């Protein structure tokens, strides 16, 4: 066999797996359906849909994908480096409740078990505290003071190289073994792709070092089938079927390997495994697709009306406010000129049914026509707008399954259905709007259909003590198959209530630590 392991996807779990397996002596191939992006390849603004959005049907092969289900709209990343290309760099550690709830809670003392792996993840991702606050962050600080919780406001810990703005220097992280880096200039464009080589995306740490160790990366290709060789449990290896993902004429290939690591994120891994459970991998647990979590998020935009402010300056998420024991709020921004989101935003309203919300939308337009005219036609949306990212640790779950057309659909599994109209979120939007003299809008799907958005979809292949309670064991091994692992957001088995990238990285580090070195 030419390769020992094929890794399906190059996000946080896949990148960690690529480096650590290659260090253990294994020959590794990473298969990524998205493109390779260098700094100059990223769009200058999100008006460049071809480079920003992943919509293959329209020949758009960018870094951000929007997937809409009945109960949730999901933003995810595509490209070599996965979600790190489009995420907001933020690396918080979850509170204790995360480690003590969900299907994994009885499998280990996770909070203590994972401490060294969180430490290593922070080192590898170049985590540091945001050194500079700008108008959007100062608005959140003022809001915290207005609410009497100023002690709960803080700058974020982020995966960004600050250095000297725009100055290139030798690798600052890996004793010269990594690539050159340039200091952040606080342009705010992290989520459309960093054009200045300051964002610590995975192609600048884990994947870069993995390649130096001999790992290979096959971009613009996707895995569509995995079949055990000879023995049903895969103990003699697998045949992995791959096809091109960006060409009209698909080139197919078959590669034999010892093991497979699924790291395509929830939307990639769960969708593929649901398909394979009906054909090549029938022994997969019936829990597959269950315990999907949205992090109980809401995304609401607030546009300031004061002309002397510039809310696009800073890093994508520069500050955080822990509003109570279960919730927190972050300020998200786009770089100046990235105004495309305004095309799908409507006045922010809440209500129990779509008719009442439609009346409220019309009423807001009629009551404040000048303010909304400025937002949509005069002021630059990104320059004047922040997105309030609200998250909760309170738990509810969805279930993903395949319909007759082979597409994933969602149903409510436990708890209440996700909603964009969380009372705590509504109160915080009102408080922030007052703090910056602003007007609030939200994604049209939230306002019209009541479907909330999330950038942090999790679960679907969670940990359990056996196939009746999970899809994978505590070491990320897939029940029913040998040398097969799930290492990405699908493995997250409880609600972290914070940006999950650091936790995915830490759990991936632990999973790789359980795999022995390749025998010679």
Short mmCIF file of C-alpha atoms in Angstrom, two decimals:
data_model
loop_
_atom_site.label_atom_id
_atom_site.label_comp_id
_atom_site.label_asym_id
_atom_site.label_seq_id
_atom_site.Cartn_x
_atom_site.Cartn_y
_atom_site.Cartn_z
CA UNK A 1 0.00 0.00 0.00
CA UNK A 2 1.36 3.42 -0.97
CA UNK A 3 -0.26 5.10 2.06
CA UNK A 4 -0.90 3.92 5.60
CA UNK A 5 -3.68 6.43 6.27
CA UNK A 6 -5.99 8.58 4.19
CA UNK A 7 -7.36 11.60 6.01
CA UNK A 8 -10.66 12.87 4.62
CA UNK A 9 -10.59 16.64 5.14
CA UNK A 10 -7.95 19.14 6.23
CA UNK A 11 -9.62 21.10 9.02
CA UNK A 12 -8.52 21.11 12.66
CA UNK A 13 -8.94 17.38 13.23
CA UNK A 14 -7.48 16.38 9.88
CA UNK A 15 -4.48 18.70 10.17
CA UNK A 16 -3.57 17.45 13.63
CA UNK A 17 -3.91 13.87 12.40
CA UNK A 18 -1.70 14.54 9.37
CA UNK A 19 1.16 15.92 11.44
CA UNK A 20 1.06 13.43 14.29
CA UNK A 21 0.66 10.35 12.07
CA UNK A 22 3.53 11.48 9.85
CA UNK A 23 5.68 12.02 12.95
CA UNK A 24 4.89 8.46 14.02
CA UNK A 25 6.29 7.16 10.74
CA UNK A 26 3.09 6.62 8.79
CA UNK A 27 2.70 7.55 5.13
CA UNK A 28 -0.25 9.94 5.00
CA UNK A 29 -2.48 11.35 2.26
CA UNK A 30 -4.85 14.22 3.07
CA UNK A 31 -7.79 14.55 0.66
CA UNK A 32 -9.43 18.00 0.59
CA UNK A 33 -12.32 18.91 -1.71
CA UNK A 34 -11.51 22.62 -1.61
CA UNK A 35 -8.69 24.56 -3.21
CA UNK A 36 -5.24 25.59 -2.06
CA UNK A 37 -5.26 29.28 -1.13
CA UNK A 38 -2.22 31.49 -0.82
CA UNK A 39 -2.50 35.00 0.66
CA UNK A 40 -3.13 36.72 -2.66
CA UNK A 41 -5.79 34.17 -3.64
CA UNK A 42 -8.29 35.34 -1.05
CA UNK A 43 -10.94 37.86 -2.16
CA UNK A 44 -10.38 41.52 -1.33
CA UNK A 45 -14.03 41.71 -0.28
CA UNK A 46 -16.93 39.28 -0.08
CA UNK A 47 -18.43 40.79 -3.21
CA UNK A 48 -16.08 38.43 -5.04
CA UNK A 49 -18.48 35.51 -4.72
CA UNK A 50 -16.36 33.23 -6.88
CA UNK A 51 -13.49 33.32 -4.36
CA UNK A 52 -15.58 33.73 -1.22
CA UNK A 53 -18.38 31.16 -1.58
CA UNK A 54 -18.28 27.42 -2.14
CA UNK A 55 -21.10 26.82 -4.64
CA UNK A 56 -19.77 24.32 -7.20
CA UNK A 57 -22.97 24.41 -9.23
CA UNK A 58 -22.22 28.06 -10.03
CA UNK A 59 -18.47 27.37 -10.41
CA UNK A 60 -17.76 29.25 -7.17
CA UNK A 61 -14.89 27.52 -5.35
CA UNK A 62 -14.28 29.84 -2.41
CA UNK A 63 -13.68 29.28 1.29
CA UNK A 64 -17.18 29.63 2.80
CA UNK A 65 -20.14 27.30 2.40
CA UNK A 66 -23.71 28.04 3.53
CA UNK A 67 -25.94 24.98 4.08
CA UNK A 68 -29.61 25.43 4.97
CA UNK A 69 -31.66 22.79 6.79
CA UNK A 70 -35.17 22.87 8.23
CA UNK A 71 -33.93 23.77 11.71
CA UNK A 72 -30.54 25.40 11.17
CA UNK A 73 -28.41 27.29 8.63
CA UNK A 74 -24.75 26.32 8.83
CA UNK A 75 -21.68 28.32 7.82
CA UNK A 76 -18.59 26.16 7.25
CA UNK A 77 -15.16 26.37 5.64
CA UNK A 78 -13.74 24.76 2.51
CA UNK A 79 -10.16 24.62 1.27
CA UNK A 80 -6.78 23.35 2.41
CA UNK A 81 -6.93 24.27 6.09
CA UNK A 82 -10.69 23.75 6.34
CA UNK A 83 -12.53 26.01 8.73
CA UNK A 84 -9.34 27.81 9.75
CA UNK A 85 -9.48 29.75 6.46
CA UNK A 86 -12.83 31.34 7.27
CA UNK A 87 -13.07 31.21 11.08
CA UNK A 88 -12.54 34.19 13.37
CA UNK A 89 -9.34 32.92 15.05
CA UNK A 90 -10.90 32.75 18.52
CA UNK A 91 -9.62 30.07 20.93
CA UNK A 92 -11.54 29.97 24.25
CA UNK A 93 -11.52 26.99 26.60
CA UNK A 94 -15.01 25.72 27.51
CA UNK A 95 -16.32 25.86 31.05
CA UNK A 96 -16.39 22.76 33.24
CA UNK A 97 -19.95 21.83 32.24
CA UNK A 98 -18.75 20.83 28.76
CA UNK A 99 -16.47 18.12 30.13
CA UNK A 100 -19.12 16.69 32.44
CA UNK A 101 -22.16 16.44 30.16
CA UNK A 102 -23.19 14.65 27.00
CA UNK A 103 -22.54 11.10 25.82
CA UNK A 104 -18.82 11.23 26.68
CA UNK A 105 -19.15 12.41 30.28
CA UNK A 106 -18.69 9.01 31.95
CA UNK A 107 -15.83 7.85 29.71
CA UNK A 108 -13.06 9.89 31.31
CA UNK A 109 -12.20 12.79 33.58
CA UNK A 110 -12.05 14.94 30.47
CA UNK A 111 -11.26 18.27 32.07
CA UNK A 112 -8.04 16.96 33.60
CA UNK A 113 -7.30 14.45 30.84
CA UNK A 114 -7.34 17.14 28.16
CA UNK A 115 -5.37 19.86 29.98
CA UNK A 116 -1.98 19.01 28.41
CA UNK A 117 -3.59 18.69 24.99
CA UNK A 118 -5.25 22.10 25.26
CA UNK A 119 -1.83 23.49 26.17
CA UNK A 120 -0.24 21.88 23.12
CA UNK A 121 -3.07 23.05 20.86
CA UNK A 122 -2.61 26.63 22.05
CA UNK A 123 1.12 26.42 21.34
CA UNK A 124 0.68 24.95 17.88
CA UNK A 125 -1.98 27.48 16.90
CA UNK A 126 0.11 30.41 18.14
CA UNK A 127 -2.54 31.61 20.57
CA UNK A 128 -2.12 35.04 22.11
CA UNK A 129 -4.33 37.72 23.57
CA UNK A 130 -5.68 40.40 21.25
CA UNK A 131 -3.56 43.47 22.09
CA UNK A 132 -5.79 46.19 20.67
CA UNK A 133 -9.46 47.12 20.94
CA UNK A 134 -11.35 49.13 18.32
CA UNK A 135 -14.75 50.79 18.00
CA UNK A 136 -16.83 47.61 17.95
CA UNK A 137 -15.01 46.21 20.99
CA UNK A 138 -15.27 49.52 22.83
CA UNK A 139 -19.01 49.43 22.20
CA UNK A 140 -19.18 46.02 23.87
CA UNK A 141 -17.11 47.35 26.76
CA UNK A 142 -19.48 50.28 27.17
CA UNK A 143 -22.43 47.90 27.08
CA UNK A 144 -20.85 45.79 29.84
CA UNK A 145 -20.48 48.91 31.95
CA UNK A 146 -24.09 49.93 31.28
CA UNK A 147 -25.22 46.46 32.42
CA UNK A 148 -22.98 46.48 35.50
CA UNK A 149 -20.89 43.50 34.37
CA UNK A 150 -17.71 45.25 33.26
CA UNK A 151 -15.62 42.65 35.08
CA UNK A 152 -16.87 40.01 32.60
CA UNK A 153 -15.54 41.84 29.54
CA UNK A 154 -12.18 40.85 28.08
CA UNK A 155 -10.10 40.76 24.92
CA UNK A 156 -10.09 37.42 23.11
CA UNK A 157 -7.34 34.80 22.85
CA UNK A 158 -6.69 34.35 19.15
CA UNK A 159 -4.58 32.51 16.56
CA UNK A 160 -3.01 35.59 15.00
CA UNK A 161 0.60 36.73 14.58
CA UNK A 162 0.69 40.37 15.65
CA UNK A 163 4.39 41.24 15.41
CA UNK A 164 4.93 44.52 13.53
CA UNK A 165 2.04 45.33 11.16
CA UNK A 166 2.79 44.28 7.57
CA UNK A 167 6.42 43.42 8.40
CA UNK A 168 7.57 39.98 7.24
CA UNK A 169 9.88 37.96 9.44
CA UNK A 170 11.13 34.41 9.85
CA UNK A 171 8.93 31.79 11.48
CA UNK A 172 8.18 32.96 15.06
CA UNK A 173 6.63 29.72 16.30
CA UNK A 174 8.58 26.58 15.41
CA UNK A 175 12.27 27.45 15.76
CA UNK A 176 12.50 28.46 12.13
CA UNK A 177 10.84 25.26 10.82
CA UNK A 178 7.63 27.06 9.87
CA UNK A 179 6.91 29.57 7.11
CA UNK A 180 7.64 33.30 7.15
CA UNK A 181 4.94 35.45 8.74
CA UNK A 182 3.77 39.07 8.62
CA UNK A 183 2.32 41.14 11.43
CA UNK A 184 -1.44 41.77 11.59
CA UNK A 185 -2.62 45.17 10.39
CA UNK A 186 -6.08 44.90 12.00
CA UNK A 187 -7.94 45.14 8.67
CA UNK A 188 -10.85 43.05 9.99
CA UNK A 189 -10.89 40.71 6.99
CA UNK A 190 -10.03 37.45 8.81
CA UNK A 191 -13.31 35.79 7.78
CA UNK A 192 -12.88 36.42 4.06
CA UNK A 193 -9.32 35.06 4.18
CA UNK A 194 -6.21 36.78 5.51
CA UNK A 195 -4.37 38.46 2.60
CA UNK A 196 -1.49 39.58 4.82
CA UNK A 197 -0.09 36.27 6.12
CA UNK A 198 -0.92 37.11 9.73
CA UNK A 199 -3.67 34.59 10.50
CA UNK A 200 -2.43 31.28 11.92
CA UNK A 201 -4.37 29.06 9.55
CA UNK A 202 -3.64 25.33 9.56
CA UNK A 203 -1.58 25.46 6.38
CA UNK A 204 0.94 27.55 8.36
CA UNK A 205 1.37 25.14 11.28
CA UNK A 206 0.06 21.56 11.39
CA UNK A 207 -0.25 21.01 7.63
CA UNK A 208 2.98 22.84 6.83
CA UNK A 209 4.96 20.69 9.26
CA UNK A 210 3.15 17.53 8.16
CA UNK A 211 4.25 18.12 4.58
CA UNK A 212 7.83 18.55 5.75
CA UNK A 213 7.46 15.12 7.36
CA UNK A 214 6.33 13.58 4.08
CA UNK A 215 2.54 13.87 4.28
CA UNK A 216 0.89 14.57 0.94
CA UNK A 217 -2.11 16.81 0.34
CA UNK A 218 -4.49 16.18 -2.56
CA UNK A 219 -6.64 19.28 -3.02
CA UNK A 220 -9.77 19.62 -5.18
CA UNK A 221 -10.73 15.98 -4.60
CA UNK A 222 -13.30 14.25 -2.45
CA UNK A 223 -13.82 10.76 -1.07
CA UNK A 224 -17.11 9.15 -2.08
CA UNK A 225 -16.68 5.54 -0.94
CA UNK A 226 -14.69 3.49 1.58
CA UNK A 227 -14.79 -0.32 1.34
CA UNK A 228 -13.15 -2.85 3.68
CA UNK A 229 -10.71 -5.18 1.94
CA UNK A 230 -11.43 -8.92 2.41
CA UNK A 231 -12.61 -8.67 6.04
CA UNK A 232 -15.80 -6.82 7.00
CA UNK A 233 -14.22 -4.98 9.96
CA UNK A 234 -11.45 -3.45 7.83
CA UNK A 235 -8.66 -5.20 9.68
CA UNK A 236 -6.94 -5.88 6.35
CA UNK A 237 -7.34 -2.31 5.16
CA UNK A 238 -9.67 -0.29 2.96
CA UNK A 239 -10.21 0.73 -0.63
CA UNK A 240 -10.85 4.47 -0.75
CA UNK A 241 -12.58 5.91 -3.82
CA UNK A 242 -11.76 9.49 -4.76
CA UNK A 243 -13.00 11.86 -7.46
CA UNK A 244 -12.20 15.40 -8.54
CA UNK A 245 -14.42 18.04 -6.92
CA UNK A 246 -13.91 21.10 -9.14
CA UNK A 247 -13.77 19.80 -12.72
CA UNK A 248 -16.60 19.09 -15.15
CA UNK A 249 -15.02 15.81 -16.15
CA UNK A 250 -14.46 13.83 -12.95
CA UNK A 251 -11.27 11.84 -12.65
CA UNK A 252 -11.72 8.82 -10.37
CA UNK A 253 -9.09 6.85 -8.52
CA UNK A 254 -8.97 4.02 -5.99
CA UNK A 255 -6.32 3.86 -3.26
CA UNK A 256 -5.69 1.00 -0.82
CA UNK A 257 -4.77 2.01 2.73
CA UNK A 258 -4.41 0.55 6.20
CA UNK A 259 -6.64 3.13 7.89
CA UNK A 260 -9.00 6.06 7.37
CA UNK A 261 -9.50 9.22 9.41
CA UNK A 262 -12.76 11.06 8.73
CA UNK A 263 -12.16 14.78 9.27
CA UNK A 264 -14.52 16.53 6.87
CA UNK A 265 -16.45 18.38 9.56
CA UNK A 266 -20.01 17.54 10.52
CA UNK A 267 -21.43 18.30 7.09
CA UNK A 268 -18.76 16.26 5.32
CA UNK A 269 -18.20 13.36 7.70
CA UNK A 270 -21.78 12.70 8.80
CA UNK A 271 -23.15 13.03 5.28
CA UNK A 272 -20.59 10.59 3.88
CA UNK A 273 -20.96 8.08 6.72
CA UNK A 274 -24.76 8.13 6.46
CA UNK A 275 -24.36 7.20 2.81
CA UNK A 276 -21.79 4.47 3.52
CA UNK A 277 -23.89 2.94 6.31
CA UNK A 278 -26.39 1.95 3.61
CA UNK A 279 -23.72 0.30 1.48
CA UNK A 280 -20.03 -0.20 2.23
CA UNK A 281 -19.99 0.27 6.03
CA UNK A 282 -23.20 -1.32 7.37
CA UNK A 283 -21.74 -1.93 10.84
CA UNK A 284 -21.70 1.77 11.69
CA UNK A 285 -23.66 2.58 14.83
CA UNK A 286 -27.33 3.48 14.60
CA UNK A 287 -26.39 6.58 16.65
CA UNK A 288 -24.85 8.06 13.50
CA UNK A 289 -26.41 11.46 12.78
CA UNK A 290 -27.73 11.94 16.32
CA UNK A 291 -26.69 14.45 19.00
CA UNK A 292 -26.14 17.30 16.51
CA UNK A 293 -25.60 20.55 18.38
CA UNK A 294 -25.74 24.14 17.13
CA UNK A 295 -24.02 25.69 20.18
CA UNK A 296 -27.35 27.48 20.77
CA UNK A 297 -26.17 30.43 18.70
CA UNK A 298 -27.75 33.56 17.32
CA UNK A 299 -26.17 35.97 14.83
CA UNK A 300 -27.59 39.50 14.81
CA UNK A 301 -26.04 42.51 13.08
CA UNK A 302 -26.02 46.00 14.57
CA UNK A 303 -25.11 48.98 12.36
CA UNK A 304 -23.92 52.14 14.07
CA UNK A 305 -25.28 55.49 12.92
CA UNK A 306 -22.40 57.68 14.11
CA UNK A 307 -20.25 58.79 11.17
CA UNK A 308 -17.00 58.99 13.14
CA UNK A 309 -16.87 55.25 13.91
CA UNK A 310 -15.28 52.44 11.89
CA UNK A 311 -16.50 49.05 13.06
CA UNK A 312 -14.49 47.14 10.45
CA UNK A 313 -11.15 47.83 12.14
CA UNK A 314 -9.67 45.14 14.37
CA UNK A 315 -9.45 41.37 14.17
CA UNK A 316 -12.55 39.33 13.31
CA UNK A 317 -13.43 38.75 16.97
CA UNK A 318 -11.49 41.00 19.30
CA UNK A 319 -13.54 40.96 22.49
CA UNK A 320 -15.88 38.79 24.52
CA UNK A 321 -18.46 39.35 27.25
CA UNK A 322 -19.48 36.50 29.56
CA UNK A 323 -23.02 37.67 30.15
CA UNK A 324 -24.01 34.94 32.63
CA UNK A 325 -22.97 31.44 33.68
CA UNK A 326 -24.46 29.89 30.54
CA UNK A 327 -24.03 32.54 27.87
CA UNK A 328 -21.56 34.87 26.24
CA UNK A 329 -21.42 37.46 23.48
CA UNK A 330 -18.68 38.20 20.94
CA UNK A 331 -18.19 41.01 18.43
CA UNK A 332 -17.59 39.84 14.84
CA UNK A 333 -16.53 42.07 11.98
CA UNK A 334 -15.72 42.02 8.27
CA UNK A 335 -13.12 44.13 6.52
CA UNK A 336 -14.13 47.45 4.99
CA UNK A 337 -15.81 46.93 1.62
CA UNK A 338 -17.16 43.44 2.45
CA UNK A 339 -20.75 44.60 2.30
CA UNK A 340 -22.37 41.64 0.55
CA UNK A 341 -24.15 40.37 3.64
CA UNK A 342 -26.53 43.35 3.49
CA UNK A 343 -28.22 41.72 0.49
CA UNK A 344 -29.67 39.01 2.76
CA UNK A 345 -30.34 41.09 5.88
CA UNK A 346 -33.70 42.42 7.05
CA UNK A 347 -34.64 44.47 10.12
CA UNK A 348 -34.24 42.37 13.25
CA UNK A 349 -37.63 41.43 14.67
CA UNK A 350 -38.92 38.62 16.85
CA UNK A 351 -42.30 36.97 17.20
CA UNK A 352 -44.08 33.65 17.33
CA UNK A 353 -45.14 33.48 13.68
CA UNK A 354 -44.01 34.70 10.29
CA UNK A 355 -47.05 36.95 9.70
CA UNK A 356 -46.43 38.99 12.83
CA UNK A 357 -42.75 39.26 11.96
CA UNK A 358 -43.55 40.49 8.44
CA UNK A 359 -45.76 43.25 9.87
CA UNK A 360 -43.00 44.21 12.28
CA UNK A 361 -40.45 44.39 9.44
CA UNK A 362 -42.68 46.73 7.45
CA UNK A 363 -43.33 48.80 10.55
CA UNK A 364 -39.60 49.20 11.20
CA UNK A 365 -38.96 50.34 7.63
CA UNK A 366 -41.79 52.88 7.92
CA UNK A 367 -40.73 54.10 11.35
CA UNK A 368 -37.01 54.52 10.54
CA UNK A 369 -36.75 54.90 6.74
CA UNK A 370 -33.69 57.16 6.82
CA UNK A 371 -31.72 54.85 9.13
CA UNK A 372 -32.37 51.79 6.98
CA UNK A 373 -31.69 53.75 3.79
CA UNK A 374 -28.26 54.62 5.19
CA UNK A 375 -27.56 50.97 6.05
CA UNK A 376 -28.52 49.57 2.67
CA UNK A 377 -27.58 52.35 0.24
CA UNK A 378 -25.30 55.00 1.78
CA UNK A 379 -22.97 53.72 4.47
CA UNK A 380 -20.55 50.89 3.85
CA UNK A 381 -22.17 47.94 5.64
CA UNK A 382 -18.95 46.42 6.99
CA UNK A 383 -17.54 49.78 8.08
CA UNK A 384 -20.62 50.50 10.14
CA UNK A 385 -21.70 47.04 11.27
CA UNK A 386 -20.77 44.38 13.79
CA UNK A 387 -22.27 40.91 14.05
CA UNK A 388 -23.21 39.90 17.57
CA UNK A 389 -22.38 36.22 18.07
CA UNK A 390 -24.32 34.88 21.05
CA UNK A 391 -23.70 31.35 22.42
CA UNK A 392 -25.13 29.25 25.22
CA UNK A 393 -24.07 26.07 26.99
CA UNK A 394 -27.72 25.09 27.53
CA UNK A 395 -28.29 21.86 25.63
CA UNK A 396 -30.60 20.73 22.85
CA UNK A 397 -29.89 18.39 19.94
CA UNK A 398 -30.89 17.71 16.36
CA UNK A 399 -30.70 14.56 14.26
CA UNK A 400 -29.43 14.44 10.68
CA UNK A 401 -30.61 11.68 8.37
CA UNK A 402 -30.69 10.97 4.63
CA UNK A 403 -33.85 11.47 2.61
CA UNK A 404 -34.86 9.54 -0.51
CA UNK A 405 -32.84 11.95 -2.65
CA UNK A 406 -29.65 11.28 -0.69
CA UNK A 407 -29.63 14.70 1.00
CA UNK A 408 -29.29 15.32 4.73
CA UNK A 409 -32.34 16.61 6.56
CA UNK A 410 -32.78 17.70 10.17
CA UNK A 411 -35.25 16.78 12.90
CA UNK A 412 -35.41 17.80 16.56
CA UNK A 413 -33.97 15.09 18.80
CA UNK A 414 -33.92 16.38 22.39
CA UNK A 415 -34.90 19.66 23.98
CA UNK A 416 -36.41 22.58 22.11
CA UNK A 417 -35.82 23.31 18.45
CA UNK A 418 -33.06 25.87 17.81
CA UNK A 419 -34.42 29.40 17.60
CA UNK A 420 -32.97 32.81 16.74
CA UNK A 421 -35.30 34.37 19.28
CA UNK A 422 -33.55 33.51 22.56
CA UNK A 423 -34.68 35.96 25.27
CA UNK A 424 -31.15 36.61 26.58
CA UNK A 425 -29.94 37.29 23.06
CA UNK A 426 -32.77 39.73 22.36
CA UNK A 427 -31.93 41.69 25.51
CA UNK A 428 -28.25 41.87 24.61
CA UNK A 429 -28.98 43.05 21.07
CA UNK A 430 -31.08 45.86 22.50
CA UNK A 431 -28.35 46.81 24.97
CA UNK A 432 -25.61 46.87 22.32
CA UNK A 433 -27.80 48.83 19.91
CA UNK A 434 -28.24 51.46 22.62
CA UNK A 435 -24.52 51.49 23.48
CA UNK A 436 -23.43 52.37 19.93
CA UNK A 437 -26.53 54.27 18.70
CA UNK A 438 -27.33 51.61 16.16
CA UNK A 439 -29.98 49.77 14.17
CA UNK A 440 -30.24 45.97 14.20
CA UNK A 441 -30.72 43.59 11.27
CA UNK A 442 -30.42 39.83 10.86
CA UNK A 443 -30.12 37.13 8.21
CA UNK A 444 -33.41 36.93 6.30
CA UNK A 445 -33.87 33.22 7.06
CA UNK A 446 -33.85 33.99 10.77
CA UNK A 447 -36.32 36.85 10.49
CA UNK A 448 -38.71 35.23 8.01
CA UNK A 449 -38.46 31.50 8.67
CA UNK A 450 -37.26 31.47 12.26
CA UNK A 451 -34.23 29.36 11.26
CA UNK A 452 -31.15 30.30 13.32
CA UNK A 453 -27.64 30.36 11.90
CA UNK A 454 -24.50 28.80 13.33
CA UNK A 455 -20.84 28.69 12.38
CA UNK A 456 -20.26 25.85 14.85
CA UNK A 457 -22.27 22.76 13.97
CA UNK A 458 -21.14 19.84 16.14
CA UNK A 459 -21.84 16.16 16.81
CA UNK A 460 -23.38 13.38 14.76
CA UNK A 461 -20.59 10.87 15.40
CA UNK A 462 -20.26 11.25 19.15
CA UNK A 463 -18.37 9.23 21.73
CA UNK A 464 -20.03 6.46 23.71
CA UNK A 465 -19.16 3.40 25.75
CA UNK A 466 -20.58 1.12 23.02
CA UNK A 467 -22.41 1.31 19.65
CA UNK A 468 -25.71 1.79 21.44
CA UNK A 469 -24.54 5.07 22.96
CA UNK A 470 -22.06 6.45 20.42
CA UNK A 471 -20.44 6.13 17.00
CA UNK A 472 -16.85 6.23 18.30
CA UNK A 473 -15.12 5.19 21.50
CA UNK A 474 -13.24 7.47 23.89
CA UNK A 475 -10.14 7.26 21.68
CA UNK A 476 -12.06 8.25 18.52
CA UNK A 477 -12.11 4.72 17.04
CA UNK A 478 -15.23 3.93 15.02
CA UNK A 479 -17.23 1.08 16.56
CA UNK A 480 -17.34 -1.93 14.26
CA UNK A 481 -14.21 -1.15 12.24
CA UNK A 482 -10.45 -1.35 12.72
CA UNK A 483 -8.09 1.55 12.00
CA UNK A 484 -10.97 3.93 11.33
CA UNK A 485 -11.41 7.15 13.28
CA UNK A 486 -13.59 10.26 13.32
CA UNK A 487 -11.61 13.34 14.32
CA UNK A 488 -13.46 16.60 13.65
CA UNK A 489 -16.45 18.55 14.96
CA UNK A 490 -18.66 15.47 14.53
CA UNK A 491 -16.91 13.87 17.53
CA UNK A 492 -17.86 16.70 19.91
CA UNK A 493 -20.16 15.00 22.39
CA UNK A 494 -21.48 17.90 24.49
CA UNK A 495 -22.27 21.57 24.01
CA UNK A 496 -19.08 23.66 24.52
CA UNK A 497 -20.96 26.95 24.44
CA UNK A 498 -17.86 28.64 23.00
CA UNK A 499 -16.00 28.65 19.68
CA UNK A 500 -15.05 24.96 19.35
CA UNK A 501 -11.86 25.00 17.22
CA UNK A 502 -9.50 24.79 20.18
CA UNK A 503 -11.43 21.87 21.68
CA UNK A 504 -11.44 20.00 18.37
CA UNK A 505 -7.67 20.51 18.14
CA UNK A 506 -7.07 19.36 21.72
CA UNK A 507 -9.22 16.23 21.40
CA UNK A 508 -7.51 15.45 18.09
CA UNK A 509 -4.12 15.73 19.79
CA UNK A 510 -5.23 13.25 22.42
CA UNK A 511 -6.64 10.83 19.84
CA UNK A 512 -3.35 10.84 17.93
CA UNK A 513 -1.45 10.26 21.17
CA UNK A 514 -3.24 6.90 21.52
CA UNK A 515 -1.91 5.60 18.19
CA UNK A 516 1.43 3.75 18.42
CA UNK A 517 4.43 4.55 16.25
CA UNK A 518 4.61 2.62 13.01
CA UNK A 519 6.50 -0.61 13.51
CA UNK A 520 9.52 -1.09 11.26
#
